[in-house]
Coordinates of C-alpha atoms in Angstrom, one line a residue:
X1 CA 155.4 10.6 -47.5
X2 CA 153.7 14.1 -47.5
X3 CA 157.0 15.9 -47.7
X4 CA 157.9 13.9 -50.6
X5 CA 154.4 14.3 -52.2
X6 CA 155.2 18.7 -51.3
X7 CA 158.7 18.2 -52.9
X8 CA 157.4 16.7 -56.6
X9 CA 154.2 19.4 -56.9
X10 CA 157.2 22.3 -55.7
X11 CA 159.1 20.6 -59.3
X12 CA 156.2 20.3 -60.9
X13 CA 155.3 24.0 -60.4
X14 CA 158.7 25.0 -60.6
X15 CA 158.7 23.6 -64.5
X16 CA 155.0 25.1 -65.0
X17 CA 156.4 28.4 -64.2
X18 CA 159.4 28.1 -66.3
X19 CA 156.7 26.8 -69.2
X20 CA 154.9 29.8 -68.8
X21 CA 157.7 32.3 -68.9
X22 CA 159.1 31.0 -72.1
X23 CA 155.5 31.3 -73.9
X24 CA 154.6 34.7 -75.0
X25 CA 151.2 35.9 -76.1
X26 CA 149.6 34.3 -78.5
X27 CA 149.0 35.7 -82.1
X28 CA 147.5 35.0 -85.4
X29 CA 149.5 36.8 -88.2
X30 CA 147.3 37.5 -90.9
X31 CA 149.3 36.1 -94.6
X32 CA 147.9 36.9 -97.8
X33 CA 147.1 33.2 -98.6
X34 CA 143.9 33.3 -95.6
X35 CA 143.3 37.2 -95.2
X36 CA 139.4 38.2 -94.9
X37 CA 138.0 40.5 -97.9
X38 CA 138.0 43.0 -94.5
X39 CA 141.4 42.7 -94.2
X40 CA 142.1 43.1 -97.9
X41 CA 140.1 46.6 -98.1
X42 CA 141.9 48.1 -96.0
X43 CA 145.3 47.5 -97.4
X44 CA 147.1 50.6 -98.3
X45 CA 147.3 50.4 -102.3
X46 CA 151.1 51.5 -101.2
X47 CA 151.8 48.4 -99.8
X48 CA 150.8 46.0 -101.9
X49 CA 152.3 42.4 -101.5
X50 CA 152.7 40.1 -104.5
X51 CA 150.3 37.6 -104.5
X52 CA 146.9 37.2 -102.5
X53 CA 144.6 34.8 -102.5
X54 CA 140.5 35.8 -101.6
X55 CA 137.8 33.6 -100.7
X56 CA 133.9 33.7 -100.8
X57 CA 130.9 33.9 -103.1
X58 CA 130.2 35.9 -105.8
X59 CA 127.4 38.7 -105.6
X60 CA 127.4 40.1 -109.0
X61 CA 129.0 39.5 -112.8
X62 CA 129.5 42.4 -115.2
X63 CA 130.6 41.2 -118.6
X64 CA 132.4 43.5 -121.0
X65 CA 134.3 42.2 -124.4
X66 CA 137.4 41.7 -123.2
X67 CA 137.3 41.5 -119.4
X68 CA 134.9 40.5 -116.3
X69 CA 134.1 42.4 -113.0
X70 CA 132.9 40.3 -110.2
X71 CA 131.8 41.3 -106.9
X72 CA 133.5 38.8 -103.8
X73 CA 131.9 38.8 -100.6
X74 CA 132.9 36.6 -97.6
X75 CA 130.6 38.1 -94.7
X76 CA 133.7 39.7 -93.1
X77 CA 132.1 43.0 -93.6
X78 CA 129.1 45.0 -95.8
X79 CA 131.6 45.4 -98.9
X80 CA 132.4 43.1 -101.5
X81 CA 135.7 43.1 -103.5
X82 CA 136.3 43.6 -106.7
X83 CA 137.6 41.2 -109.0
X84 CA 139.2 42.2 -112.2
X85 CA 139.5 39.4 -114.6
X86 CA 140.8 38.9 -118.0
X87 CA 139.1 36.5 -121.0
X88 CA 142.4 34.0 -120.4
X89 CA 141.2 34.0 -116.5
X90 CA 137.6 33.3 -116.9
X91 CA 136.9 29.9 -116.4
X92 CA 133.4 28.3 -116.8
X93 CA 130.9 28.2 -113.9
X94 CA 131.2 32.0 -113.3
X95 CA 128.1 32.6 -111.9
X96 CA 125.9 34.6 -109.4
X97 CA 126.1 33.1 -106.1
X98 CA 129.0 30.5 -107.1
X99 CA 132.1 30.5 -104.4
X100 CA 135.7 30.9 -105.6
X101 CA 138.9 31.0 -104.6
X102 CA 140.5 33.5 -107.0
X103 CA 144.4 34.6 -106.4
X104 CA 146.0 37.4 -108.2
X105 CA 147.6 40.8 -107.3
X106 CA 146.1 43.3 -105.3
X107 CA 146.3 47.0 -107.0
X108 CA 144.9 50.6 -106.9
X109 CA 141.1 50.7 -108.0
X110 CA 140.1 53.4 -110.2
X111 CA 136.6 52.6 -109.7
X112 CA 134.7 55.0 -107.0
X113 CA 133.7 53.9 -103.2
X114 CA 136.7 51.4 -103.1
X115 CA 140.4 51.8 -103.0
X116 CA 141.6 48.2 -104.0
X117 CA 140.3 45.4 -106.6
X118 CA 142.1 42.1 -107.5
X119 CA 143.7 41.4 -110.8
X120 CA 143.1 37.8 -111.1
X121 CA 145.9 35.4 -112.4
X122 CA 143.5 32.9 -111.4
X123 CA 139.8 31.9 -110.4
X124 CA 139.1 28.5 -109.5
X125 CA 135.1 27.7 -108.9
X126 CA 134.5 25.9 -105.8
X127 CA 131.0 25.2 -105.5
X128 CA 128.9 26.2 -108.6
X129 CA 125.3 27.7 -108.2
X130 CA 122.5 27.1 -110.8
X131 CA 120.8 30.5 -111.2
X132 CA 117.9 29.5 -113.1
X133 CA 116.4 27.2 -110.0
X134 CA 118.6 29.4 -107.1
X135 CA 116.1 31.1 -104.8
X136 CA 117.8 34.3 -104.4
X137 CA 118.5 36.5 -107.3
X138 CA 121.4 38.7 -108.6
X139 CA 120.7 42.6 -107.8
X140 CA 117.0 42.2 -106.3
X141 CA 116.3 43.4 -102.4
X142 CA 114.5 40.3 -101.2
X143 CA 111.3 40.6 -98.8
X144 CA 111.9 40.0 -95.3
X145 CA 108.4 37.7 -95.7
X146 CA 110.2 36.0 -98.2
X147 CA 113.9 35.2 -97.4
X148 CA 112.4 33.9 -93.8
X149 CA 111.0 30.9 -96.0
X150 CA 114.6 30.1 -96.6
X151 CA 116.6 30.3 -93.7
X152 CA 119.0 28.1 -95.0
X153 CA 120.6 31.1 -97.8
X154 CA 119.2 34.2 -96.0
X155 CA 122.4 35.2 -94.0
X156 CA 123.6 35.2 -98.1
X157 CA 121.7 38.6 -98.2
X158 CA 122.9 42.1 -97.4
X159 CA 120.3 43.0 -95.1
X160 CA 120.9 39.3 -92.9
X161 CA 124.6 39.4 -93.5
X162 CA 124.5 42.8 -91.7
X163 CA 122.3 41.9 -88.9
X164 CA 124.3 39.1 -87.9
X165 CA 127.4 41.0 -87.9
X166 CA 125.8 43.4 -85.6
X167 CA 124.3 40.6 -83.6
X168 CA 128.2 39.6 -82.9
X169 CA 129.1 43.1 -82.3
X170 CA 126.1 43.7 -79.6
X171 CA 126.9 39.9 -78.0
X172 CA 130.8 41.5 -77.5
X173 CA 129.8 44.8 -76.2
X174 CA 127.6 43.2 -73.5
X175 CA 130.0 41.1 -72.3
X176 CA 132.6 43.7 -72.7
X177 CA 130.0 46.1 -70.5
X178 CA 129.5 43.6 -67.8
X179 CA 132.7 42.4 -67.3
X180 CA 134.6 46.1 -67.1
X181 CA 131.6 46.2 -64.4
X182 CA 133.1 43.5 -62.4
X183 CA 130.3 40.9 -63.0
X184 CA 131.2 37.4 -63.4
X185 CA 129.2 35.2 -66.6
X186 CA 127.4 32.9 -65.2
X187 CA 126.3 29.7 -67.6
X188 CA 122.5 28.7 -66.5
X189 CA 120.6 25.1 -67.2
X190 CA 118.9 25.5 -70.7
X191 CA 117.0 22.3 -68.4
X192 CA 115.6 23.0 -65.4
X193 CA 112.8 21.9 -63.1
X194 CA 110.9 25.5 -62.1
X195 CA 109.0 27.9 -64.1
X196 CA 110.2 31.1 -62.7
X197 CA 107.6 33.5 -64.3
X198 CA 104.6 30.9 -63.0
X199 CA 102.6 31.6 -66.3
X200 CA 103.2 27.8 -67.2
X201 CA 104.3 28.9 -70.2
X202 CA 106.5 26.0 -70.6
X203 CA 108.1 23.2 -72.9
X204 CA 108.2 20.1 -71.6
X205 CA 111.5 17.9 -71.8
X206 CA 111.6 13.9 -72.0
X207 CA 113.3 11.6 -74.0
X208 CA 111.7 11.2 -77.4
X209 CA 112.7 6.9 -77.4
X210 CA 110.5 5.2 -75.0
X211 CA 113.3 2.7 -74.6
X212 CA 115.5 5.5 -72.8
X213 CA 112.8 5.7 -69.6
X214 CA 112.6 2.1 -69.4
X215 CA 115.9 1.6 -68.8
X216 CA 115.9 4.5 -66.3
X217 CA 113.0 3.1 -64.7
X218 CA 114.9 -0.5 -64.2
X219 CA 117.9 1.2 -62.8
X220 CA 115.5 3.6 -60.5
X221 CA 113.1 2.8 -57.7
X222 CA 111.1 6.3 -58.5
X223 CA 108.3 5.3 -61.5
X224 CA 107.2 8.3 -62.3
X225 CA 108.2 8.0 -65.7
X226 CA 110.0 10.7 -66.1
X227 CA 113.4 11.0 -67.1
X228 CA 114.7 13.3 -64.2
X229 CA 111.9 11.8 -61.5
X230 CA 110.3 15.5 -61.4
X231 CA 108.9 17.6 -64.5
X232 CA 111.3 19.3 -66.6
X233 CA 110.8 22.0 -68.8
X234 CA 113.2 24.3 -71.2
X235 CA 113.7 27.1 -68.7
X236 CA 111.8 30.6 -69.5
X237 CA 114.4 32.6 -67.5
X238 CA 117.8 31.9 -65.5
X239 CA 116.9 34.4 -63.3
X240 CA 116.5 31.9 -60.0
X241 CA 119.6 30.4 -60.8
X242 CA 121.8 33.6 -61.0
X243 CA 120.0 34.6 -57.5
X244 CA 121.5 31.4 -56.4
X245 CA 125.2 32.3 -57.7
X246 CA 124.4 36.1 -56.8
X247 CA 124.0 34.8 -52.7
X248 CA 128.1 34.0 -53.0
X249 CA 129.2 36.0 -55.8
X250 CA 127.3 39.6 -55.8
X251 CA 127.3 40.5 -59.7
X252 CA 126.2 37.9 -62.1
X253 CA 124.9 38.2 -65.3
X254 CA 124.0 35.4 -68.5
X255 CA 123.2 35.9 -72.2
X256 CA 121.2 33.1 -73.4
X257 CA 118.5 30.7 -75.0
X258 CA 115.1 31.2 -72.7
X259 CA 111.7 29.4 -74.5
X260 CA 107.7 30.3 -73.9
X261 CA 105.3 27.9 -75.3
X262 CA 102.8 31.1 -76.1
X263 CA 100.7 31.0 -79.0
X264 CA 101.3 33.9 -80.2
X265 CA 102.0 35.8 -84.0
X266 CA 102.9 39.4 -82.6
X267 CA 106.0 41.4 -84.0
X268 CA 107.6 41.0 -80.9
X269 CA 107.1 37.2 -79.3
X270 CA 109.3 33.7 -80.3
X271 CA 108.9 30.4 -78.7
X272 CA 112.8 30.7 -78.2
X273 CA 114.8 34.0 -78.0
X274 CA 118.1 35.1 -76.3
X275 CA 117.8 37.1 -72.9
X276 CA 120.4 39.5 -71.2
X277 CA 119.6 38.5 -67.2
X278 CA 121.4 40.1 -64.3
X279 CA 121.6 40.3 -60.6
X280 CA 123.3 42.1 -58.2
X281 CA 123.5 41.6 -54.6
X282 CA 123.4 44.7 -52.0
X283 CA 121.3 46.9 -54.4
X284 CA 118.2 46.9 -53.2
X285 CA 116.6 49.5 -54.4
X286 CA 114.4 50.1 -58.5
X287 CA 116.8 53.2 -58.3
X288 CA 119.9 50.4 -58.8
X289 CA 118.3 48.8 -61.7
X290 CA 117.1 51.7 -63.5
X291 CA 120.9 53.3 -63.1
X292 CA 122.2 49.7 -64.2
X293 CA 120.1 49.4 -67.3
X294 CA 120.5 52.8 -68.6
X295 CA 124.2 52.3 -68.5
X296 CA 123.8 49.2 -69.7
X297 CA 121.8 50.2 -73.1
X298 CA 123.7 53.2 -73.7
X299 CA 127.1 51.8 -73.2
X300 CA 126.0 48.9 -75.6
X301 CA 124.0 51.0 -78.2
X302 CA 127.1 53.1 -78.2
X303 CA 129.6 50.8 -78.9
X304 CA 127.8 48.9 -81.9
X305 CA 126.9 52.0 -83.5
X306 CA 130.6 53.0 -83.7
X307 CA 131.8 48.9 -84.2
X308 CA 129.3 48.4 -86.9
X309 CA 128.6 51.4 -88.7
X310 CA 128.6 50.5 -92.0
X311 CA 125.5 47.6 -91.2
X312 CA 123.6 49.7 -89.0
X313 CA 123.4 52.7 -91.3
X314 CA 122.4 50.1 -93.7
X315 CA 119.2 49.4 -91.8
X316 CA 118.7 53.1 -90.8
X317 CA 119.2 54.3 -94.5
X318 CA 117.0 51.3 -95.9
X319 CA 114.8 49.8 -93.2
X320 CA 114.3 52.0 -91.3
X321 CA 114.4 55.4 -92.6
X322 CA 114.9 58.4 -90.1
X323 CA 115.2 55.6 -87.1
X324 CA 119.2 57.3 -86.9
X325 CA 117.0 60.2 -84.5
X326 CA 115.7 57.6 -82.3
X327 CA 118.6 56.5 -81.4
X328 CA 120.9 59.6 -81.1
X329 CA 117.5 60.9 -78.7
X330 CA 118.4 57.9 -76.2
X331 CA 122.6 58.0 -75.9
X332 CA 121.9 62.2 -75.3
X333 CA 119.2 62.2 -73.3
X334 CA 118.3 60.6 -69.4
X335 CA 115.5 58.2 -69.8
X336 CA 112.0 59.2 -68.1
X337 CA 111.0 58.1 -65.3
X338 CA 106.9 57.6 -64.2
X339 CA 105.1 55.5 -61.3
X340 CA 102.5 53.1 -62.9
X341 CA 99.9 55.3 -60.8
X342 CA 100.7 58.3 -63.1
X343 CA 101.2 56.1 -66.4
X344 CA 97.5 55.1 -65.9
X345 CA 96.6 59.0 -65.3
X346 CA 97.8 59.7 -68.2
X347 CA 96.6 56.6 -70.4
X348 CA 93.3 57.4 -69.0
X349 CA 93.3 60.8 -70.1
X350 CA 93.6 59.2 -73.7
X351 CA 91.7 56.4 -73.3
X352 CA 89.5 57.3 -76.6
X353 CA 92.9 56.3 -78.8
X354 CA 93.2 53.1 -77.2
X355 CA 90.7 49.3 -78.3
X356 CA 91.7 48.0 -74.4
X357 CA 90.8 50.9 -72.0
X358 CA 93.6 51.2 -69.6
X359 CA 93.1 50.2 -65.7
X360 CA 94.6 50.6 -62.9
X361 CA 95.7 46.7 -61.6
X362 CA 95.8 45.9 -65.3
X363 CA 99.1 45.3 -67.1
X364 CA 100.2 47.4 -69.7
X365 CA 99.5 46.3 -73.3
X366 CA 101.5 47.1 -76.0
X367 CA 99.4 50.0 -77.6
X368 CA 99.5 52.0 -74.4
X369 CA 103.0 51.3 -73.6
X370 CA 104.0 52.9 -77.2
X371 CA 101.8 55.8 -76.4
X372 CA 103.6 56.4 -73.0
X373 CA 107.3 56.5 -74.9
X374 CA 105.3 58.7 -77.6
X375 CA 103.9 61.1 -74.9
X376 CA 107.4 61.4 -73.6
X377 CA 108.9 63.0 -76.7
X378 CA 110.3 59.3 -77.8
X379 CA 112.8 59.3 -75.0
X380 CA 112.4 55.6 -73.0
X381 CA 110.6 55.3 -70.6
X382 CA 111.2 53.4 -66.9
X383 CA 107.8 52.5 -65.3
X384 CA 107.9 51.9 -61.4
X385 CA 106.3 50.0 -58.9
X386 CA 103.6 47.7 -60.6
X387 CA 101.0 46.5 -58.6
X388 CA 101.8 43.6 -57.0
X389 CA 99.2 41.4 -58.6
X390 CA 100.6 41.6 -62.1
X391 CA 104.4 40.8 -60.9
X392 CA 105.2 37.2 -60.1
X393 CA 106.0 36.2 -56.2
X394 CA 109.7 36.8 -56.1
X395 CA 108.9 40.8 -56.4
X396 CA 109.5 42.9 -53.1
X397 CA 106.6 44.8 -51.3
X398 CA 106.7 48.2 -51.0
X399 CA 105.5 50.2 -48.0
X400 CA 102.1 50.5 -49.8
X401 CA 101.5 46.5 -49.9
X402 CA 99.5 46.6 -52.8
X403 CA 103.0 47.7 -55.3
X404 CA 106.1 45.7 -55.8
X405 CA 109.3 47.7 -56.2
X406 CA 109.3 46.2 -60.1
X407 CA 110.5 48.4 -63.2
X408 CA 109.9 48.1 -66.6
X409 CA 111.8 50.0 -69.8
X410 CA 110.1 50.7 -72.4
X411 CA 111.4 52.4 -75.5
X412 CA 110.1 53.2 -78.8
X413 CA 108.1 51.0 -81.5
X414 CA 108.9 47.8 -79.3
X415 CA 107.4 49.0 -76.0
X416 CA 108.5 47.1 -72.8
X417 CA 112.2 45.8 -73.7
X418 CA 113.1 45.4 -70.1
X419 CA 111.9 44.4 -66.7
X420 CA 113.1 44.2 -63.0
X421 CA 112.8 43.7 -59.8
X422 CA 114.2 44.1 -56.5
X423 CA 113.5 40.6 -55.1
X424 CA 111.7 39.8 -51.8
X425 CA 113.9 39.4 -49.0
X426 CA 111.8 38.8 -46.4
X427 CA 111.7 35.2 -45.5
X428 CA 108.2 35.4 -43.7
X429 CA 106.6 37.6 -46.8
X430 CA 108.3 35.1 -49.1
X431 CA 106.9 31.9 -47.2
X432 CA 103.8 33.5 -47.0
X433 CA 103.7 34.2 -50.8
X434 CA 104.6 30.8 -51.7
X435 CA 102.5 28.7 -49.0
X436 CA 99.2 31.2 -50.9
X437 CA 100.7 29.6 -54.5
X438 CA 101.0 26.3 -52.9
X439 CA 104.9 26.3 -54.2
X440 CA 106.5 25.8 -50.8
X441 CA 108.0 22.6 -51.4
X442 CA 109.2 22.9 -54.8
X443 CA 111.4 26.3 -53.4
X444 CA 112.1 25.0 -49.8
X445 CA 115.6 26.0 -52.0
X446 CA 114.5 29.2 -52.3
X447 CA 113.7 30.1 -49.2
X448 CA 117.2 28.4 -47.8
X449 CA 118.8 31.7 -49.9
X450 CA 116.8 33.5 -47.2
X451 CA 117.6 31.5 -44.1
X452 CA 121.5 31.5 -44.8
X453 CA 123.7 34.3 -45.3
X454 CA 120.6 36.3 -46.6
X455 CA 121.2 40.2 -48.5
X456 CA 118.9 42.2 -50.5
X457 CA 119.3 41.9 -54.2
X458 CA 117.7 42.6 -57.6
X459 CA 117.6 42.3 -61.1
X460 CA 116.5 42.4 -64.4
X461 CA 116.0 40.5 -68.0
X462 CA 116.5 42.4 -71.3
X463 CA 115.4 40.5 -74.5
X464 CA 117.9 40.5 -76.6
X465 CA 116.0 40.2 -80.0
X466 CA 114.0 43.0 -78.6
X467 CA 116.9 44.9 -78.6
X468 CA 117.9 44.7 -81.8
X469 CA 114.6 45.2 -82.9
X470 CA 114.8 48.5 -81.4
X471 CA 117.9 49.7 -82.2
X472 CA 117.8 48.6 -86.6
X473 CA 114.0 49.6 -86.7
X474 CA 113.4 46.4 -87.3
X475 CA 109.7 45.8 -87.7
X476 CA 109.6 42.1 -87.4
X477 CA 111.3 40.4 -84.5
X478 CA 111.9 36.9 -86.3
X479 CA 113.9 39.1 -88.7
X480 CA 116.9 39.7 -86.2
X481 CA 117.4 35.9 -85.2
X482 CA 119.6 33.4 -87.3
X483 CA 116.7 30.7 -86.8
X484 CA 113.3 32.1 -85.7
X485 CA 110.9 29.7 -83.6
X486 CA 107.7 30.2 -83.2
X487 CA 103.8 28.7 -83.4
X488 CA 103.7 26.2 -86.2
X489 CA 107.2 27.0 -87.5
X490 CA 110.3 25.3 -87.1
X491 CA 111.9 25.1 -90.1
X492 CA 115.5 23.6 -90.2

């Protein structure tokens, strides 16, 4: 029986090989019938094919006697197209913001800035747009304030339609980053039943039918009522979970959705927002992270800069004037490194510029954390061992008990963009900390990562939104999401 069983997986693995060797890699060939307005652009005018066919919305009409120029855009990159059409090609329903599927012949432009257009044989309206009740208008920059009233057409403006091109581009080159580092993705619960920063900062999850947890409750001896028999909450950080996958696969890392419930209206807080979280076994020291990060920034700052040129120099030409130095100061220069001791020194010094005098024991707010980036010629700034009051339990104890051997980054206009720790190793210390916060039970997991097969490790959490703010100058962070949540707004 088993040798027969041996002799049909042999055939069956025999055919999967011979499967495999007749399939080569797989490509998508561009034709002119689905090519991006991307693509088009950069056709060499001496190479032009036949016929082509472009797709997208229109951003602008310019009517002459005899002939119309319209401006295509699909979101495949900052520049539109031009579109060249003749009276007999015009049909009606032209219109600002209309989409079209226009198919002519591409040719040399004579116009400056471009090096194609497209004759039209043909424009067929798609959808039509009524400009007198549309929200957005032809040739007027739109208010950040007012475009995030209508999330549903703001990705239809330059400034959006850039940012969420270099959203993808930054998403690619952290992954890219990570995994030429040899750090495996690791998918956490968007659900989970711990609050890992212990603010209780949380969103509660249950079943919005009341029908649903009756029927659990009939199929369940626990009456809790509570759809998982234990509090559940949308998770503010996967960290606890990639310490779990850390303990058998050493470098992990996850990009995604975190919530806090905070009431809050800053420039640089959401109710839900991406975050960048890794961990590493065997490093064990603030000097790991700190080397980690920088790379990390850099090597990602660098690669959208070059990736995305065209939409960040948007943002840096319109946005954020003059932001272009900020950034060239952090890819050519080391970041600073102080001790929170000697941040305090210095804040204290200066304490006349400040409303909250800074303390020692006292977390850094935001006003003093821009002046320490400021004092340090607008290069970021890591700040080291915080005391161990202000760091939650999971941070390690330094040889001075009353710091933790936790990091912060903080880099201009946004302040603290990054924070770390090298996690507590020490079973007792960590039992100790726990049994104090009366948690023991609810992380008797926890403390098994500790009991079996135990190694030092750290990590850190970079907001992703954050980042971008920092890197476009971007003064509002609910301006670099797709769908910004926050206190008393949901919309969509």
């Amino acid at each position: 029986m088993a040798a027969s069983i041996w002799k049909t997986c042999q055939v069956c693995l025999c055919r999967s090989i011979q499967y495999s060797s007749r399939v080569g890699p797989i490509t998508r060939t561009i034709s002119s019938q689905n090519a991006s307005i991307s693509h088009l652009l950069r056709r060499d005018p001496k190479e032009m094919c036949d016929t082509v066919v472009a797709k997208g919305w229109i951003k602008s009409v310019r009517e002459q006697k005899h002939v119309m120029f319209l401006s295509l855009h699909d979101g495949s990159c900052i520049d539109s197209l031009q579109i060249v059409a003749k009276e007999h090609v015009c049909t009606d329903g032209i219109a600002f913001g209309c989409s079209v599927e226009v198919r002519g012949h591409l040719i040399p432009s004579k116009s400056k800035g471009q090096k194609v257009e497209l004759s039209a044989e043909e424009i067929k309206v798609i959808g039509p747009c009524d400009n007198e009740i549309y929200p957005l208008k032809a040739r007027t920059r739109h208010s950040a304030d007012y475009t995030r009233q209508i999330p549903h057409l703001r990705s239809r403006t330059n400034t959006f339609s850039s940012l969420l091109r270099i959203r993808n581009s930054a998403t690619q080159a952290v992954h890219a980053f990570f995994q030429e580092a040899g750090f495996l993705q690791v998918d956490t619960p968007i659900i989970t039943s711990n609050d890992c920063e212990g603010a209780g900062e949380t969103f509660t999850v249950q079943p919005a039918n009341p029908v649903v947890l009756e029927d659990v409750e009939k199929n369940s001896n626990d009456k809790s009522g509570l759809f998982f028999n234990v509090p559940a909450f949308l998770t503010v950080s996967g960290q606890l979970h990639l310490e779990i996958v850390a303990s058998s696969h050493q470098k992990v890392y996850t990009l995604g959705p975190t919530f806090r419930a905070e009431n809050s209206s800053s420039r640089r807080h959401l109710s839900e927002f991406y975050m960048l979280e890794v961990e590493e076994a065997f490093a064990d020291s603030v000097e790991d992270i700190m080397k980690l990060t920088e790379d990390c920034v850099k090597s990602v700052t660098h690669k959208v800069c070059n990736q995305s040129q065209d939409d960040v120099e948007l943002f840096h030409k319109h946005v954020s004037p003059g932001h272009k130095d900020v950034i060239d100061k952090l890819l050519g220069k080391p970041f600073t490194v102080l001790s929170y001791t000697d941040a305090i020194n210095i804040l204290e010094k200066h304490r006349k510029q400040f409303e909250f005098d800074p303390k020692w024991g006292c977390d850094l707010l935001k006003e003093h954390e821009k002046f320490l980036v400021s004092h340090c010629d607008n290069i970021p700034v890591f700040v080291v061992d915080y005391p161990a009051d202000i760091k939650p339990f999971y941070a390690k104890s330094n040889d001075d008990p009353s710091t933790v051997a936790a990091v912060d980054l903080l880099v201009p206009d946004v302040g603290e963009l990054v924070g770390g720790t090298v996690r507590e190793d020490r079973l007792d210390i960590l039992q100790q900390r726990l049994d104090d916060l009366k948690l023991t039970d609810s992380y008797q997991w926890y403390l098994d990562l500790r009991r079996f097969g135990n190694v030092p490790h750290s990590g850190f959490g970079l907001g992703f939104e954050r980042y971008l703010q920092f890197l476009l100058g971007v003064e509002h962070i609910r301006d670099v999401i797709p769908f910004p949540r926050y206190a008393h707004s949901c919309l969509l």
